[in-house]
Structures are given as structure tokens and as C-alpha cells.
Short mmCIF file of C-alpha atoms and ligand atoms in Angstrom, two decimals:
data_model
loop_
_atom_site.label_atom_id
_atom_site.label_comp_id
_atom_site.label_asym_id
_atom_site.label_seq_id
_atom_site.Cartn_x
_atom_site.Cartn_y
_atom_site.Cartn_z
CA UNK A 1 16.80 55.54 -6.61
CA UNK A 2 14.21 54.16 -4.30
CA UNK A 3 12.54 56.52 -1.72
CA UNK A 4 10.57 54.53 0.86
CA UNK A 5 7.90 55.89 2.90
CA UNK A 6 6.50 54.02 5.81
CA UNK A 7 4.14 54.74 8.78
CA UNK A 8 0.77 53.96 10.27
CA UNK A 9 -2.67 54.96 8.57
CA UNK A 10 -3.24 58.43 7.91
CA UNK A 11 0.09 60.12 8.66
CA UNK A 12 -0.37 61.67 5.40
CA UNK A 13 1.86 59.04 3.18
CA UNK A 14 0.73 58.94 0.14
CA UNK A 15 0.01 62.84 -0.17
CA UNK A 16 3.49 62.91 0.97
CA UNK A 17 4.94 60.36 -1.72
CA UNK A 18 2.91 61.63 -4.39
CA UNK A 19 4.03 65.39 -3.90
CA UNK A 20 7.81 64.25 -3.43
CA UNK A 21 7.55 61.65 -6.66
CA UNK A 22 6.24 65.04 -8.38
CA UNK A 23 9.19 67.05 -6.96
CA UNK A 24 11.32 65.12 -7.93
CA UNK A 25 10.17 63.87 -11.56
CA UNK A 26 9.76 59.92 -9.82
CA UNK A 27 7.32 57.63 -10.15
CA UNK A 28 5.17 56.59 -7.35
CA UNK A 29 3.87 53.04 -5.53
CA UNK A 30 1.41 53.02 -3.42
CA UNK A 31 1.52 49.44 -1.66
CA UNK A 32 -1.74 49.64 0.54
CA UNK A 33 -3.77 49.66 -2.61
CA UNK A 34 -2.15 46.52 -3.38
CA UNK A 35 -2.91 44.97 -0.35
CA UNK A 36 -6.57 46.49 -0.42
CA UNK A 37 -7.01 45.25 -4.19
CA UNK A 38 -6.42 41.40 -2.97
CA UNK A 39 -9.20 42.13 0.07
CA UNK A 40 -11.47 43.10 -2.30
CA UNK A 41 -11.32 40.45 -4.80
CA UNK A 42 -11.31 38.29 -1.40
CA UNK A 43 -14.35 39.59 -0.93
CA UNK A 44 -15.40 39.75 -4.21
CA UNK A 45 -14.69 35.89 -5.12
CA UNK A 46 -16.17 34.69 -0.82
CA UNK A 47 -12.61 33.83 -0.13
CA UNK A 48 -12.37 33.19 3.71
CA UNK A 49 -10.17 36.13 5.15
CA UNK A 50 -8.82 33.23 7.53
CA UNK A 51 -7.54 31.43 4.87
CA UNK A 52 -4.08 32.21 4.52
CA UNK A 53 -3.22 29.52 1.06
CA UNK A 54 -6.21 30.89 -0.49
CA UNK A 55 -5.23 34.58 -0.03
CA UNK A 56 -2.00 34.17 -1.45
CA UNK A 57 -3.22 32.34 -4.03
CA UNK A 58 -5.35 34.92 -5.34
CA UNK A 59 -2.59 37.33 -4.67
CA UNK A 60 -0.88 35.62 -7.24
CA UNK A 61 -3.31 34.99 -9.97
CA UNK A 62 -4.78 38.36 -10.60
CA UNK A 63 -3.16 40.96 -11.93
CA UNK A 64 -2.71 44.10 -10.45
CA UNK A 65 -2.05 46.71 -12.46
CA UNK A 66 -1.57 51.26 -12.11
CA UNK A 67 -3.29 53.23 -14.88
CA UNK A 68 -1.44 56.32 -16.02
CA UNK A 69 -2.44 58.78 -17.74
CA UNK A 70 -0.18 59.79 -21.10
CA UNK A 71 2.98 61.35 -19.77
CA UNK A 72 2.22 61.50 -16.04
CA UNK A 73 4.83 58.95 -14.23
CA UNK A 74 2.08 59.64 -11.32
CA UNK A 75 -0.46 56.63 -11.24
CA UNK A 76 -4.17 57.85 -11.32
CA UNK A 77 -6.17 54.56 -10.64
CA UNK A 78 -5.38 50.78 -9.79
CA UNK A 79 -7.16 47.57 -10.89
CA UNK A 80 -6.98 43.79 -10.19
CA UNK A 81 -7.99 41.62 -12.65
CA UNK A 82 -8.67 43.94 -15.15
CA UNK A 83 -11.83 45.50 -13.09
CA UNK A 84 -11.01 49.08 -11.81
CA UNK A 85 -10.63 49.37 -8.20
CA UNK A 86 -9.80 52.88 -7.17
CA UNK A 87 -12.83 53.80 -5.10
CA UNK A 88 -14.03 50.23 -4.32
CA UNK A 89 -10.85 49.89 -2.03
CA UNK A 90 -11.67 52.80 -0.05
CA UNK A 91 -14.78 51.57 1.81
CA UNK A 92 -15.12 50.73 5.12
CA UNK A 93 -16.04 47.38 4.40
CA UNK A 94 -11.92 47.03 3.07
CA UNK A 95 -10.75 48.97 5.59
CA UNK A 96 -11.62 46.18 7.60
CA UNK A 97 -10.91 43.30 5.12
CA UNK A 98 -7.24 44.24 4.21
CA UNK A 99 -5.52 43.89 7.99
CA UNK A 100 -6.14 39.96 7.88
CA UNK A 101 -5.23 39.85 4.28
CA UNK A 102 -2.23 42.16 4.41
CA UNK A 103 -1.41 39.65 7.54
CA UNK A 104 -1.29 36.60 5.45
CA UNK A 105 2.19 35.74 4.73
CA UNK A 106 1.42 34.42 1.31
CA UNK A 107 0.18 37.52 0.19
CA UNK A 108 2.92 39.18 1.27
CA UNK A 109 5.37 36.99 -0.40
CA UNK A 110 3.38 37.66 -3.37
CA UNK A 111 2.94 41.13 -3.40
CA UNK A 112 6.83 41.86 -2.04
CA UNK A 113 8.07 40.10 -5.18
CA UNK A 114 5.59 42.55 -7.41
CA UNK A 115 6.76 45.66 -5.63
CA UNK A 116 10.61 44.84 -6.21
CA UNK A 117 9.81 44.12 -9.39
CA UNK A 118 7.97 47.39 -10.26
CA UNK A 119 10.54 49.55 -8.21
CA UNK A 120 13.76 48.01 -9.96
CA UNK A 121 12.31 49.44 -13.07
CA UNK A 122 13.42 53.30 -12.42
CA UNK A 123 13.56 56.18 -9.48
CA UNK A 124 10.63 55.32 -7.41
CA UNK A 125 8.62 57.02 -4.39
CA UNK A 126 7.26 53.87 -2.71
CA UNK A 127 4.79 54.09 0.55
CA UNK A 128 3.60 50.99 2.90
CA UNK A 129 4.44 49.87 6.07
CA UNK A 130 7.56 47.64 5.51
CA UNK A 131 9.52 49.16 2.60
CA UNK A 132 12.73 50.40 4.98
CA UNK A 133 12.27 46.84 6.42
CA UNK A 134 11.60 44.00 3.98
CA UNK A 135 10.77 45.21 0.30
CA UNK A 136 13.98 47.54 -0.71
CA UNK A 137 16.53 47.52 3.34
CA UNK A 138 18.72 49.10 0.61
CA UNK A 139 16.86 51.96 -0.31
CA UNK A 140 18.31 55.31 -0.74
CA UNK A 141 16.35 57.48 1.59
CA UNK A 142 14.31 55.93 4.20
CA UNK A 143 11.40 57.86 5.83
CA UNK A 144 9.22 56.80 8.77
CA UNK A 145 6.24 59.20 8.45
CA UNK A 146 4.00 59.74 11.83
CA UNK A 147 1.54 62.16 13.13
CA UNK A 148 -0.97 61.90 16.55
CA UNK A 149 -4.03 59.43 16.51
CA UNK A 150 -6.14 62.30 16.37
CA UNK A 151 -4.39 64.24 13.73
CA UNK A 152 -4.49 61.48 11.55
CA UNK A 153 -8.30 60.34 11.89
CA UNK A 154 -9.10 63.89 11.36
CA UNK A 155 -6.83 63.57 7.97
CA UNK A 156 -8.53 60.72 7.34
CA UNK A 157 -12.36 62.28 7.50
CA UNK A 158 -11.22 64.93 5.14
CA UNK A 159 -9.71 62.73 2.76
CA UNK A 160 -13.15 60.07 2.83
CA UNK A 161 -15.60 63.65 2.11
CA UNK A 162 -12.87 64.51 -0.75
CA UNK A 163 -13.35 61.20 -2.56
CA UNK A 164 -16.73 60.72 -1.23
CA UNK A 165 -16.20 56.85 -0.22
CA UNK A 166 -15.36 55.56 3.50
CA UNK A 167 -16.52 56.77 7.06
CA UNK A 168 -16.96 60.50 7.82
CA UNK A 169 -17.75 59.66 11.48
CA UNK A 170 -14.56 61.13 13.01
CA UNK A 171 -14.75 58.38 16.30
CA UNK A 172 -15.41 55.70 13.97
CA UNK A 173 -12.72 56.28 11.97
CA UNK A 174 -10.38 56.78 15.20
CA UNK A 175 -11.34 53.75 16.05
CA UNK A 176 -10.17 52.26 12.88
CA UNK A 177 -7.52 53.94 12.68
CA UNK A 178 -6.27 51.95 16.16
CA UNK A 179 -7.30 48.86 15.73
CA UNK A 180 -5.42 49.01 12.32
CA UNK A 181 -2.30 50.57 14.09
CA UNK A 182 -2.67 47.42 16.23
CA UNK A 183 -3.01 44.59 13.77
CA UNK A 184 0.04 46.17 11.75
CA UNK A 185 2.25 46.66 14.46
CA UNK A 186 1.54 43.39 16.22
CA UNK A 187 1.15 40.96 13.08
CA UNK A 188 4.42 38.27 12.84
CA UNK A 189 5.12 39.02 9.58
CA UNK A 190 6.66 41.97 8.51
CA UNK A 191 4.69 44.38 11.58
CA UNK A 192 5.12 47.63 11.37
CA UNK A 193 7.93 49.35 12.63
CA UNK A 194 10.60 51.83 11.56
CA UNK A 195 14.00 50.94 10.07
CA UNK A 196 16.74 51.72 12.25
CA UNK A 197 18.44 53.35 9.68
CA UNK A 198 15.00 55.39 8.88
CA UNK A 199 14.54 59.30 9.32
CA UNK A 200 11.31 59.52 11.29
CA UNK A 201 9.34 62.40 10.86
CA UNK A 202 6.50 63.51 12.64
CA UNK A 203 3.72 65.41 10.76
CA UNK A 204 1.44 66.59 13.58
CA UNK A 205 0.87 70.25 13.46
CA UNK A 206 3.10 70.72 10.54
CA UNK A 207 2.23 72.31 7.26
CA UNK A 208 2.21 69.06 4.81
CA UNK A 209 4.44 71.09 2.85
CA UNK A 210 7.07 71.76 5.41
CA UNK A 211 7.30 67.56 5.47
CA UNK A 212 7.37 67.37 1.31
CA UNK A 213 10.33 69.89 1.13
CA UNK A 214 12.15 68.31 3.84
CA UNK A 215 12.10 64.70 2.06
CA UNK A 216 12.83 66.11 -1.43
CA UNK A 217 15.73 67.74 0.04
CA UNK A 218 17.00 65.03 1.79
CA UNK A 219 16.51 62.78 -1.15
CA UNK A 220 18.50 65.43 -3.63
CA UNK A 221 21.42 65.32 -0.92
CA UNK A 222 21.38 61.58 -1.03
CA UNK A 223 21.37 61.20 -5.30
CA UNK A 224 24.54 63.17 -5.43
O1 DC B 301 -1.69 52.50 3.45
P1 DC B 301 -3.10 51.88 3.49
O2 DC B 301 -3.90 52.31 4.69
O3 DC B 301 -3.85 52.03 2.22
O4 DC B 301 -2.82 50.31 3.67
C1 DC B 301 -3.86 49.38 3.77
C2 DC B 301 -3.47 48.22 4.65
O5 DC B 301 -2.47 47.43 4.01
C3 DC B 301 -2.94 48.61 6.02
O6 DC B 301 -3.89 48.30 7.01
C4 DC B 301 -1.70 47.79 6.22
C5 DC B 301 -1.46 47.06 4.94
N1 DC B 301 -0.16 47.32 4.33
C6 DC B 301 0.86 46.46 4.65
O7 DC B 301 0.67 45.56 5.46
N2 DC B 301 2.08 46.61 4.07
C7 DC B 301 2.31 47.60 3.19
N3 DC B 301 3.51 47.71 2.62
C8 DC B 301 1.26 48.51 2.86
C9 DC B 301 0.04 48.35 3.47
#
């Protein structure tokens, strides 16, 4: 069973996905850090972020891979190329980097065919922007996750002083936060919308908990 949760930055996905996937005993993929893993090795290697065939090229020669640890289905840290990435993704600096690779229709051709891949093997919890859309239409239980701009840079602050990486400058990370909203929605490929068949839910104000029971519940209805 596939589980797809979609939305704009910081509506509180991939807490979400990782507490349902828990819930519910699934596994869990988390396709921004895909995305961000490409921008930094685009980075890392001085690969134009204009250059669309180069993008997608290294999207498809490194290897991106979840590390779990013995017995948790939950991934605990991602890495391309064999070099861990968990933190390095997180920055500012590929905050910025990963709307004009995520926009790059090679990568996304790339990455889409990893993600179906990875979800076909079992019951999966999977969170991006166009799983309800493009990477499983056929999914089970489709959730479009919101919350206000405000709420969610707020979110966002707490989350970067948790892990210690990113911007703790709440208008700075507003201001991300939009401009991000904006590339995603806007982009030809693939933008950033909800499917019509999608249950949207919005967070704001909500405990996070009220949203995680809600999902699991609706997911349990729909396994029957
Ligand atoms: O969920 P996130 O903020 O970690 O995602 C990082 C970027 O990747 C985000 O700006 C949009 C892009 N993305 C995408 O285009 N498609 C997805 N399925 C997931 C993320």
C-alpha cells in the first residue's frame, strides 16, 4: 500500500509520514532529500544549476541510498555516492540549490523512476510534492498536507535549532519558505499542486497529533 504525502515546505510532512509509517508498521520515503542529495553533489562536483543534461546526469550516476538501522523500517540517514548526506542537505546554501535542480526535468525523470522503484518494494509512507500526481496517481490514500506561511516558517526555525543546521532567522526563513512555494508551484514540470482525488488537510493550529491519527485512520479504512 502506498500512502502519499504532498504539500509545500514546512507543513509538517515528514514528521507527519514518519509518525504514520510508525503507526502503521510502513516504511518511509522522504523524496526532498533526494532531490536535495543531487543539489549537493551539484554543488559539490561545480555542476551549473542551469544545466539541465548535466543535472540529470548526475542524478543518474550516483547512488542514492537510506541507512537503516537493524530492524527499524524507518530510515535514519541518506547518502549519495556513498558520502553521508543527512545534515549537509539541510543548509541554507541547498535550500537554495535544490528548487532549480528539483526543476530540471532530467532529474526528475531520474529520481521518479528510483522512487517507484523503492515504493513497489512493500507498504510505503512516501512525502514530496508530486506523489498523488506523477510518482504513484494510483496510490491508496492520498494526502495534501498544508498549514499558514507563518505556521510553517515558525516549524521550520524549530526544526533548524533541533538539528542545529539551516537558518534560525524566522523572516529569512519566511522568505524561503515563499520563494520555494513559488518555484514549486510555478515550475512546468510536475509543479506542485494537489491531486484531485487528494484529502487535503490543513495543519495550522492543530496538534500534529490530531493530523497523524487522522491519516492512520484513514489509511486503516482504505487497506480493508
Ligand atoms: O520536502 P523538502 O523541502 O525537503 O524538498 C526539497 C525540495 O525538493 C523542494 O524545494 C521541492 C523539491 N521536491 C520536489 O520537487 N518533488 C518532490 N517530490 C520532493 C521535493
Amino acid at each position: 500500500m502506498i500512502v502519499a504525502i504532498d504539500g509545500p515546505s514546512g507543513a509538517g510532512k515528514s514528521t507527519v509520514a514518519k509518525a504514520v509509517a510508525k503507526k502503521l508498521g510502513f516504511s518511509c520515503l522522504d523524496t526532498g532529500a533526494m532531490y536535495r542529495a543531487v543539489a549537493w553533489q551539484a554543488v559539490q562536483d561545480g555542476v551549473s544549476l542551469a544545466d539541465d543534461a548535466a543535472l540529470g546526469e548526475l542524478a543518474r550516476a550516483y547512488e542514492i541510498a537510506f541507512g537503516h538501522e537493524p530492524g527499524d523500517p524507518l530510515p535514519k540517514t541518506v547518502s549519495i555516492g556513498g558520502v553521508d548526506v543527512t545534515d549537509a542537505i539541510r543548509t541554507a546554501e541547498i535550500d537554495k540549490a535544490v528548487s532549480p535542480t528539483s526543476a530540471a526535468s532530467s532529474v526528475r525523470e531520474a529520481l521518479v523512476s528510483q522512487q517507484r522503484r523503492i515504493g513497489s518494494g512493500g507498504d510505503y509512507v512516501v512525502e514530496g510534492r508530486d506523489i498523488g500526481t506523477v510518482v504513484f496517481p494510483e496510490a491508496e490514500l492520498k494526502v495534501f498536507l498544508t498549514a499558514s506561511d507563518e505556521e510553517r516558517a515558525h516549524r521550520r526555525v524549530r526544526q533548524n535549532v533541533d538539528r542545529g543546521v539551516g537558518s534560525i532567522d524566522y523572516d529569512e526563513v519566511l522568505a524561503d519558505l515563499r520563494r520555494r512555494d513559488e518555484a514549486d508551484s510555478t515550475r512546468a514540470t510536475s509543479p506542485l499542486k494537489a491531486a484531485s482525488d487528494a484529502i487535503e488537510i490543513d495543519s495550522t493550529g492543530d496538534y500534529i497529533e490530531t493530523v497523524i491519527d487522522r491519516i492512520v485512520e484513514l489509511a486503516r479504512e482504505r487497506k480493508r
